[in-house]
Amino acid sequence: MSHKKIPLAGVIGHPVSHSRSPALHGFWLRSYGLSGYYVPMDVAPADLEAVLRGLHKAGFVGVNITIPHKEAALALADEVSDRAKLIGSANTLVLAEDGSIFADNTDGYGFIANLRQSAPDWEPSAGPAAVLGAGGAARAIIVSLLEAGVPEIRLCNRTKARAEALAESFGPKVRVYDWEEAAAIFDGVATAVNTTSLGMEGQPPFDISLDLLPETALATDIVYIPLLTAFLQRAQAQGCRIVDGLGMLLHQGRPGFERWFGQSPEVTEALRIEVLGQ
Ligand code: ATR
């Protein structure tokens, strides 16, 4: 009789109780009948290195990394994927047999994969993209939009200096606009993205006009509570196709799950309902 170890994975954050990743990976483990566990781990920043170094010996095959550890995890890794390097943070770690840590960032992948699945006829090269917000999520999204062939990105953030710092590494394809001009960046775009927390439950409402957004555009939000944000409602009122933010979260989990548990998982309606219900 073989005594194969049951693979362990999980998510490390601080706090971590809000994370939907245990529901996401738990659903996949059950639906594919795999043996394995996925656990939330609340780790203080001062303890991150020791915890990461001990994971392999404790039986872990990998972990997801969330706020506030995404940059620190990248710095602690032994090997880093190109996309994690470009984004400047890690959300997925894979532990090798010798315990070494490989860091990847699948946020941009999840963003694009969600749009491809939800709006198969979306054509990123059809026109400029408008991106609101300049946080960590915006960086991953900009990297992935440029990789997908978007010709120009109009970036607008309340704190302009943050948008300028972000744009700097991308060259002339990313242009920064004043927050007061936010409504104007939607003129003639093919893709519109809200990466700010405006409209999220408990945050200020989204109140930027989308009157200039063409009906041919695809609009998507990274906020998924509520699913139908004010940004998406306004885009829908313009006649646009909309894609909610839940799918990005679900798709970003797929590469890690496949590496850890050996099964490529799907994003289905049943999964959406399960993760939303948590
Ligand atoms: P993340 O890294 O996960 O994207 P973040 O760094 O907190 O999260 O970024 C949140 C984004 O929402 C930022 O672009 C932030 O703008 P600032 O850089 O000016 O802080 C934006 N945001 C948050 N609250 C906002 C508000 N009331 N009005 C406009 N933008 C807001």
PDB file of C-alpha atoms and ligand atoms in Angstrom, residues 67 133-138 157-159 162 179 195-198 203-204 222, ligand 1:
ATOM      1  CA  ILE A  67      -2.637  41.560   0.760  1.00  0.00           C
ATOM      2  CA  GLY A 133      -7.320  53.420 -10.808  1.00  0.00           C
ATOM      3  CA  ALA A 134      -3.608  52.867 -10.287  1.00  0.00           C
ATOM      4  CA  GLY A 135      -3.262  50.302  -7.482  1.00  0.00           C
ATOM      5  CA  GLY A 136      -1.729  46.837  -7.631  1.00  0.00           C
ATOM      6  CA  ALA A 137      -4.645  45.402  -9.587  1.00  0.00           C
ATOM      7  CA  ALA A 138      -4.317  48.144 -12.226  1.00  0.00           C
ATOM      8  CA  ASN A 157      -6.386  57.942 -10.999  1.00  0.00           C
ATOM      9  CA  ARG A 158      -7.533  60.238  -8.177  1.00  0.00           C
ATOM     10  CA  THR A 159      -3.887  60.561  -7.102  1.00  0.00           C
ATOM     11  CA  ARG A 162       0.475  57.262  -8.610  1.00  0.00           C
ATOM     12  CA  TRP A 179      -8.996  62.786 -12.402  1.00  0.00           C
ATOM     13  CA  THR A 195      -9.940  49.057 -10.954  1.00  0.00           C
ATOM     14  CA  THR A 196     -10.821  51.543  -8.201  1.00  0.00           C
ATOM     15  CA  SER A 197     -12.760  50.555  -5.120  1.00  0.00           C
ATOM     16  CA  LEU A 198     -15.488  53.080  -6.011  1.00  0.00           C
ATOM     17  CA  GLN A 203     -16.988  52.432  -0.292  1.00  0.00           C
ATOM     18  CA  PRO A 204     -18.040  55.733  -1.918  1.00  0.00           C
ATOM     19  CA  ILE A 222     -12.741  44.358 -10.632  1.00  0.00           C
TER      20      ILE A 222
HETATM   21  P1  ATR B   1      -5.294  47.554  -5.259  1.00  0.00           P
HETATM   22  O1  ATR B   1      -3.813  47.601  -5.097  1.00  0.00           O
HETATM   23  O2  ATR B   1      -5.892  46.269  -4.776  1.00  0.00           O
HETATM   24  O3  ATR B   1      -5.779  47.930  -6.611  1.00  0.00           O
HETATM   25  P2  ATR B   1      -5.440  50.063  -3.815  1.00  0.00           P
HETATM   26  O4  ATR B   1      -3.989  50.234  -3.897  1.00  0.00           O
HETATM   27  O5  ATR B   1      -6.115  50.345  -2.525  1.00  0.00           O
HETATM   28  O6  ATR B   1      -5.896  48.599  -4.207  1.00  0.00           O
HETATM   29  O7  ATR B   1      -6.098  50.937  -4.970  1.00  0.00           O
HETATM   30  C1  ATR B   1      -7.402  51.286  -4.958  1.00  0.00           C
HETATM   31  C2  ATR B   1      -7.689  52.238  -6.109  1.00  0.00           C
HETATM   32  O8  ATR B   1      -8.959  52.828  -5.893  1.00  0.00           O
HETATM   33  C3  ATR B   1      -6.683  53.373  -6.222  1.00  0.00           C
HETATM   34  O9  ATR B   1      -6.530  53.694  -7.576  1.00  0.00           O
HETATM   35  C4  ATR B   1      -7.376  54.487  -5.462  1.00  0.00           C
HETATM   36  O10 ATR B   1      -7.010  55.798  -5.847  1.00  0.00           O
HETATM   37  P3  ATR B   1      -5.773  56.553  -5.089  1.00  0.00           P
HETATM   38  O11 ATR B   1      -4.529  56.016  -5.702  1.00  0.00           O
HETATM   39  O12 ATR B   1      -6.002  57.989  -5.369  1.00  0.00           O
HETATM   40  O13 ATR B   1      -5.908  56.211  -3.628  1.00  0.00           O
HETATM   41  C5  ATR B   1      -8.811  54.255  -5.882  1.00  0.00           C
HETATM   42  N1  ATR B   1      -9.767  54.860  -4.959  1.00  0.00           N
HETATM   43  C6  ATR B   1     -10.078  54.444  -3.719  1.00  0.00           C
HETATM   44  N2  ATR B   1     -11.022  55.244  -3.169  1.00  0.00           N
HETATM   45  C7  ATR B   1     -11.283  56.212  -4.082  1.00  0.00           C
HETATM   46  C8  ATR B   1     -12.156  57.358  -4.117  1.00  0.00           C
HETATM   47  N3  ATR B   1     -12.948  57.671  -3.087  1.00  0.00           N
HETATM   48  N4  ATR B   1     -12.178  58.117  -5.233  1.00  0.00           N
HETATM   49  C9  ATR B   1     -11.374  57.816  -6.276  1.00  0.00           C
HETATM   50  N5  ATR B   1     -10.537  56.765  -6.303  1.00  0.00           N
HETATM   51  C10 ATR B   1     -10.488  55.970  -5.228  1.00  0.00           C
END
